[in-house]
C-alpha atoms as one frame of an Amber mdcrd trajectory, in Angstrom:
protein
  -0.324  -0.264   0.157   3.254   2.633   0.634   3.709   1.825  -2.619   0.678
   2.859  -3.377  -0.228   5.796  -1.997   4.447   6.830  -3.228   2.610   6.691
  -6.997  -0.762   8.347  -5.525   1.115  11.623  -4.070   3.535  11.620  -7.457
   0.008  12.274  -9.076  -0.535  15.129  -7.083   2.464  16.949  -6.720   3.802
  16.534 -10.304   3.242  15.485 -13.887   1.273  16.250 -16.476  -1.681  18.230
 -14.790  -4.652  17.626 -17.315  -3.820  12.802 -16.521  -3.344  14.289 -13.152
  -6.040  15.909 -13.424  -7.686  12.957 -14.991  -7.366   9.724 -12.998  -8.116
  12.019  -9.666 -11.523  13.158 -11.771 -12.554  10.605 -13.802 -13.501   7.791
 -11.074 -14.829  10.077  -8.902 -16.818  11.721 -12.388 -18.081   7.959 -12.896
 -19.083   7.416  -9.528 -21.112  10.693  -9.722 -22.378   9.798 -13.360 -23.099
   6.389 -11.694 -24.942   8.391  -9.168 -27.224  10.521 -10.840 -28.271   7.937
 -13.187 -29.488   5.846 -10.898 -31.389   8.514  -9.183 -32.881   9.319 -12.429
 -34.000   4.963 -12.412 -35.522   5.609  -9.776 -37.040   8.242 -10.719 -38.319
   7.233 -14.242 -39.786   3.155 -11.955 -42.123   5.746  -9.681 -43.219   8.207
 -12.722 -44.562   5.269 -14.253 -47.141   4.287 -10.737 -49.017   8.183 -11.355
 -48.823  11.531 -10.615 -49.105  11.755  -6.739 -46.177   9.159  -6.047 -43.391
  11.147  -8.084 -45.106  14.644  -6.600 -44.602  12.423  -3.090 -41.235  11.760
  -3.765 -40.547  15.228  -4.480 -41.681  16.614  -1.756 -39.027  14.429  -0.007
 -35.899  14.888  -1.401 -34.909  17.373   0.094 -34.229  15.620   3.317 -30.931
  13.843   1.434 -30.103  17.580   0.487 -30.147  17.681   4.207 -27.796  14.814
   6.351 -25.458  14.857   2.575 -25.223  18.285   4.045 -24.074  16.817   7.059
 -22.020  14.171   5.806 -20.382  16.866   3.768 -19.820  19.257   6.405 -17.290
  16.862   7.730 -16.069  14.792   4.519 -14.782  17.610   2.494 -13.660  19.918
   5.792 -11.913  16.813   7.123 -10.661  15.639   4.139  -9.395  19.494   2.724
  -7.905  19.278   6.758  -6.605  15.871   5.518  -5.506  16.644   2.380  -2.843
  19.486   4.219  -1.719  16.871   6.143  -1.059  14.567   4.646   1.108  17.733
   2.548   2.707  17.720   5.373   3.873  14.691   5.711   1.579  14.128   9.439
   0.380  10.565   8.525  -0.908  10.184  11.921  -2.881  13.346  12.647  -4.698
  12.992   9.400  -5.900   9.216  10.493  -7.711  10.427  13.604  -8.523  13.563
  11.973 -10.691  11.552   9.235 -11.468   8.933  11.917 -13.505  12.474  13.504
 -14.640  13.357  10.625 -16.480  10.164   9.239 -18.201   8.609  12.869 -19.357
  12.544  13.526 -21.308  12.053  10.659 -22.959   8.981  11.744 -23.669  10.179
  14.968 -25.332  13.189  14.285 -27.246  12.505  11.184 -28.437   9.761  13.880
 -30.052  12.445  15.330 -31.268  14.327  12.349 -32.807  10.905  11.145 -34.589
  11.328  14.965 -35.504  14.954  14.196 -36.874  14.286  10.934 -39.319  11.689
  11.809 -40.376  13.538  14.882 -42.050  16.515  12.880 -42.484  14.515   9.844
 -46.489  15.805   8.344 -45.612  19.595   9.841 -42.133  20.069   7.798 -43.519
  17.837   3.984 -46.838  20.477   4.649 -45.063  23.346   4.497 -43.593  22.720
   1.321 -46.064  21.574  -0.757 -47.533  17.955   0.264 -51.378  18.237   0.421
 -54.244  16.091   1.360 -54.091  13.626  -1.542 -50.075  13.589  -1.199 -49.671
  12.909   2.384 -50.117  10.601   3.807 -47.188   8.532   0.548 -44.897  11.251
   1.810 -44.682  10.391   5.247 -44.969   6.526   5.079 -42.133   6.322   1.735
 -39.986   9.598   4.180 -39.828   7.732   7.250 -38.318   4.593   5.107 -36.042
   7.122   3.541 -33.849   8.621   6.689 -32.891   5.865   7.412 -31.078   5.558
   4.000 -30.355   8.687   4.069 -28.246   8.227   8.053 -26.253   5.345   6.449
 -25.810   7.652   3.504 -24.240  10.882   5.586 -21.785   8.237   6.609 -21.034
   7.950   3.004 -20.711  10.964   1.522 -18.629  11.855   4.042 -15.853   7.900
   3.501 -16.929   9.248   0.058 -14.806  12.001   0.668 -11.967  11.156   3.516
 -10.260   8.998   0.551 -10.724  11.439  -1.727  -8.429  13.034  -0.057  -5.965
   9.898   0.483  -6.215  11.021  -3.075  -8.113   6.857  -3.219 -10.554   7.967
  -5.833 -11.398   4.944  -7.743 -12.427   3.495  -4.071 -14.684   6.449  -3.707
 -16.338   5.532  -7.438 -16.099   1.233  -6.157 -18.057   2.346  -3.184 -20.496
   4.716  -5.166 -20.754   2.440  -8.046 -21.816  -1.424  -6.274 -24.748   1.075
  -4.488 -26.086   2.118  -7.323 -25.651   0.022  -9.449 -27.160  -2.777  -6.188
 -30.120  -0.120  -6.846 -31.463  -0.010 -10.229 -31.442  -3.532 -10.090 -33.340
  -3.423  -6.463 -35.637  -0.382  -7.000 -38.123  -2.139 -10.484 -38.141  -5.905
  -7.951 -38.977  -4.216  -4.873 -42.163  -1.733  -6.523 -43.356  -3.849  -9.719
 -42.652  -7.272  -8.562 -42.873  -7.525  -5.014 -46.090  -5.197  -5.049 -44.266
  -2.332  -2.034 -44.701   0.915  -4.476 -43.249   3.667  -3.799 -41.915   2.386
  -0.096 -39.537  -0.229  -2.505 -37.900   2.337  -3.667 -36.896   3.774   0.347
 -36.037  -0.386   0.866 -34.037  -0.622  -2.063 -32.206   2.922  -1.295 -31.854
   1.158   2.407 -29.737  -1.635   1.357 -27.258  -0.290  -2.098 -26.698   2.122
   1.004 -26.197   0.022   3.713 -23.540  -2.449   0.906 -21.269   1.478   0.509
 -21.744   1.681   4.184 -19.628  -1.247   4.071 -17.658  -1.211   0.994 -16.007
   1.601   3.525 -15.069  -0.229   6.168 -13.733  -3.218   4.799 -11.112  -0.581
   3.502 -11.476   1.344   6.762  -9.818  -1.592   8.417  -7.930  -3.636   5.666
  -6.215  -0.614   2.811  -6.327   2.426   3.380  -3.561   4.671   4.181  -5.739
   7.138   6.356  -7.054   4.962   8.349 -10.836   5.573  10.260 -11.393   4.024
  13.757 -13.264   3.497  16.479 -10.407   3.444  18.425  -8.231   6.505  16.377
 -12.549   9.578  17.786 -10.304  11.582  19.744 -12.658  14.279  18.850 -10.373
  17.860  19.833 -11.571  21.384  19.317  -9.043  22.385  16.673  -9.927  19.104
  14.951 -13.542  20.586  15.125 -12.353  23.940  14.329 -10.584  23.136  11.103
 -13.189  20.347  10.008 -15.884  23.675  10.405 -14.252  26.682   9.517 -14.453
  24.531   5.572 -16.754  22.405   5.772 -19.344  25.004   7.558 -20.037  26.225
   4.178 -20.887  22.945   1.893 -23.762  21.729   5.323 -24.925  26.098   5.152
 -25.007  25.306   0.966 -26.879  21.773   1.635 -29.398  23.299   4.117 -29.531
  26.470   1.562 -30.686  23.961  -1.530 -33.195  22.744   0.808 -34.265  25.709
   1.601 -34.719  26.498  -1.651 -35.906  23.684  -3.338 -38.599  23.341  -0.796
 -39.526  26.726  -0.670 -39.435  25.704  -5.115 -42.384  22.495  -4.720 -44.663
  24.856  -2.510 -44.755  27.958  -4.876 -45.248  24.643  -7.529 -48.140  23.143
  -5.129 -50.366  25.921  -6.367 -49.703  24.423  -9.728 -51.202  20.317  -8.737
 -49.519  17.817  -8.389 -48.455  17.401 -11.924 -45.961  20.332 -11.333 -44.373
  19.593  -8.439 -43.444  16.214  -9.883 -42.401  18.669 -13.368 -39.308  20.267
 -11.084 -39.089  17.273  -9.154 -38.383  15.198 -12.769 -36.436  18.093 -13.582
 -34.040  18.516 -10.860 -32.669  14.714 -11.208 -32.046  15.413 -15.183 -30.014
  18.760 -14.034 -28.080  16.890 -10.975 -27.010  14.187 -13.876 -25.332  17.105
 -16.145 -24.063  18.401 -12.541 -22.510  16.121 -10.551 -20.579  15.073 -14.067
 -18.722  18.872 -13.138 -19.071  17.760  -9.512 -17.336  14.593 -10.203 -14.463
  16.219 -11.699 -13.927  19.258  -9.142 -13.523  16.025  -6.432 -10.849  15.530
  -8.879  -9.218  18.969  -8.785  -9.261  18.947  -4.625  -7.061  17.410  -2.911
  -4.711  18.488  -6.093  -5.319  22.065  -5.197  -4.733  20.704  -0.600  -1.949
  19.243  -1.732  -0.235  21.832  -3.420  -1.248  25.262  -1.262   0.549  22.739
   1.398   3.238  22.179   0.118   3.701  25.407  -1.094   3.744  24.517  -4.437
   1.425  27.325  -6.085   2.531  26.921  -9.764   0.970  24.106  -9.772  -2.078
  24.965  -7.796  -2.687  27.547 -10.671  -2.347  25.134 -13.738  -4.604  22.873
 -11.459  -7.294  25.998 -11.132  -6.465  27.297 -14.876  -7.459  23.265 -17.002
  -9.767  22.333 -14.266 -11.599  25.641 -15.040 -11.765  24.804 -19.114 -12.591
  21.493 -18.748 -15.664  21.649 -17.338 -16.333  24.385 -19.020 -16.312  22.473
 -22.074 -18.354  19.917 -20.933 -20.881  22.123 -19.474 -21.645  23.684 -23.665
 -21.689  20.657 -24.867 -24.084  19.173 -21.714 -26.579  22.617 -22.903 -26.840
  21.909 -26.110 -27.538  18.246 -25.396 -30.128  19.869 -23.638 -31.710  22.123
 -25.911 -31.850  19.668 -28.785 -33.707  16.978 -27.131 -35.386  18.065 -24.375
 -39.277  17.515 -24.360 -37.951  13.126 -25.852 -36.050  13.125 -22.576 -39.080
  14.470 -20.661 -41.383  12.229 -23.321 -39.943   8.831 -20.833 -41.510   9.746
 -17.983 -44.824   8.872 -17.580 -48.009  10.122 -19.052 -49.335  13.491 -17.002
 -49.283  16.067 -20.469 -50.113  18.462 -18.789 -46.949  17.399 -16.131 -44.351
  16.816 -18.516 -45.611  20.064 -20.799 -44.470  22.141 -17.793 -41.434  19.747
 -17.326 -39.908  20.478 -20.797 -40.293  23.981 -20.448 -38.496  23.811 -16.765
 -35.849  21.694 -18.458 -35.040  24.229 -21.141 -35.214  27.126 -18.679 -32.857
  25.416 -15.887 -30.505  25.426 -18.842 -29.737  29.178 -20.303 -26.658  29.426
 -17.773 -26.010  24.826 -17.428 -22.875  26.386 -19.088 -20.957  28.586 -16.199
 -21.724  25.805 -13.812 -18.304  24.266 -14.221 -16.857  28.618 -13.348 -19.066
  28.125 -10.340 -18.227  25.062  -9.081 -14.274  24.996  -9.732 -14.083  28.338
  -7.714 -15.896  27.574  -4.881 -13.628  23.706  -4.554 -10.306  26.740  -5.155
 -11.039  28.697  -2.299 -12.286  25.599  -0.003  -8.755  22.983  -0.605  -6.975
  26.269   0.247  -8.550  26.584   3.662  -9.963  30.502   2.301 -13.546  29.812
   4.894 -15.551  32.338   4.238 -14.646  32.727   0.883 -14.990  29.181   0.029
 -18.649  29.790   2.338 -19.792  32.001   0.237 -19.788  31.271  -2.854 -21.219
  27.768  -2.348 -24.202  29.486  -1.115 -24.870  31.733  -3.380 -25.697  29.596
  -6.087 -28.986  27.356  -4.159 -29.222  29.363  -1.551 -28.425  34.697  -0.863
 -29.325  34.693  -4.482 -32.013  31.638  -5.210 -34.096  32.558  -1.963 -35.002
  35.867  -2.778 -35.560  34.952  -6.322 -37.970  32.158  -5.227 -39.463  34.939
  -3.019 -40.262  37.300  -5.816 -40.853  36.260  -9.225 -43.441  33.374  -8.737
 -45.507  37.015  -7.493 -45.298  38.405 -10.903 -44.922  35.790 -13.301 -46.739
  32.621 -12.013 -45.638  29.386 -12.291 -42.336  30.592 -14.682 -41.337  32.351
 -12.159 -40.969  29.091 -10.497 -39.427  27.482 -13.303 -37.191  30.623 -14.395
 -35.823  30.896 -10.489 -33.014  28.385 -10.989 -31.970  30.281 -14.022 -31.544
  33.828 -12.972 -30.392  32.308  -9.284 -27.310  31.177 -12.090 -26.751  34.221
 -13.348 -25.791  36.734 -10.365 -24.351  33.453  -8.951 -21.173  34.713 -11.371
 -21.634  37.500 -10.785 -20.056  36.924  -7.045 -17.986  34.381  -9.115 -15.769
  37.130 -11.158 -15.136  38.942  -8.432 -13.817  36.403  -5.922 -11.926  35.165
  -9.561 -10.136  38.336  -9.630  -9.051  37.891  -6.030  -7.640  33.971  -6.817
  -5.183  35.561  -9.238  -3.310  37.474  -7.120  -3.216  35.465  -4.386  -1.768
  32.941  -6.221   0.205  35.020  -8.159   2.116  36.915  -4.480   2.266  33.210
  -3.422   3.561  32.283  -6.848   6.195  34.653  -7.323
């Protein structure tokens, strides 16, 4: 394993940058793509149960953002800290930080699961459930929070493995769970007759399999270990984790609130509108997960070279990441604009729902070409430990820009205001990112000189 670790460090430290980014990012791109495909497949199978079931699943979806936020808080925050410690050759300290990160995510996830179930009726009522969808949403949501708790552990673990350059392990665990889920969902929903709850049971099993893979690697192959023995939390460790990780938590909470508000605004136009927004969200996630996965490969390279003082390589990684992600985003946008009606046609038979969804998909794609620009600079500041800047950039697109837009636009533009809110939020977020892009240039130019 020491040899493999040496090879990984070499990729972070030296060599052709495009190849290094590809080697670090490609496994995460594949795994994130598989995760998005399984979400699409899940939505596809549920959509054929009718509009109410897909609306119920869409209403519950913000729960997963909260739990993902917990996993990202400790995974990204701890992962950035781990990358810096590895750059300074402090392996034992890195293992302690990783253990605190992963086990804290699991513990907090369990607490949040309890609270979600305790207040599930008022929560779902507030974010758009009506008398037709509430019972289905509650039944599904109680099961879904179990899988989300395990998912918090998995998200934290994925980031810890990526931070040490072991992105293939993260990819293997995530892909195995996703493929398992894709096979179980139609079996449980239709063959076993479990309906929409079959999707929740499939999620629990697939998340558990992913968690077991991570646990095996922690105890056998990982360079940076995670165990109860190494769980030694201190205020200093939590401060370093939260300095970066709190931005990810706020991002996910803002996303959950934003989607909840979007669903609430959509509910005025019926369950067809809620279902349409939910379907489009999964499709957009399919495209954005590729960018996010690539950026996860950029992050350890940036973190390592910042910690090692190699600012020229840090700059090179940033510039190539911008070129590659933006090129992909442009290609994705062209494909969506060309085939949006065909894509939406795969989800159910409700004509009104599909009309709303096609309009929403096109609206959400208008500013998609800027996503790489936004994600890369958010990851750049995250990787170098600049807490406030990473915080601000991470909450801009799905928080401080989105929430005012979703509260204002539907008042004047009705349903179209709901559907075009993501585009307006992206536009405003790009302007903020441009400002901090110029700030980033001054940072690596000074330190690289």
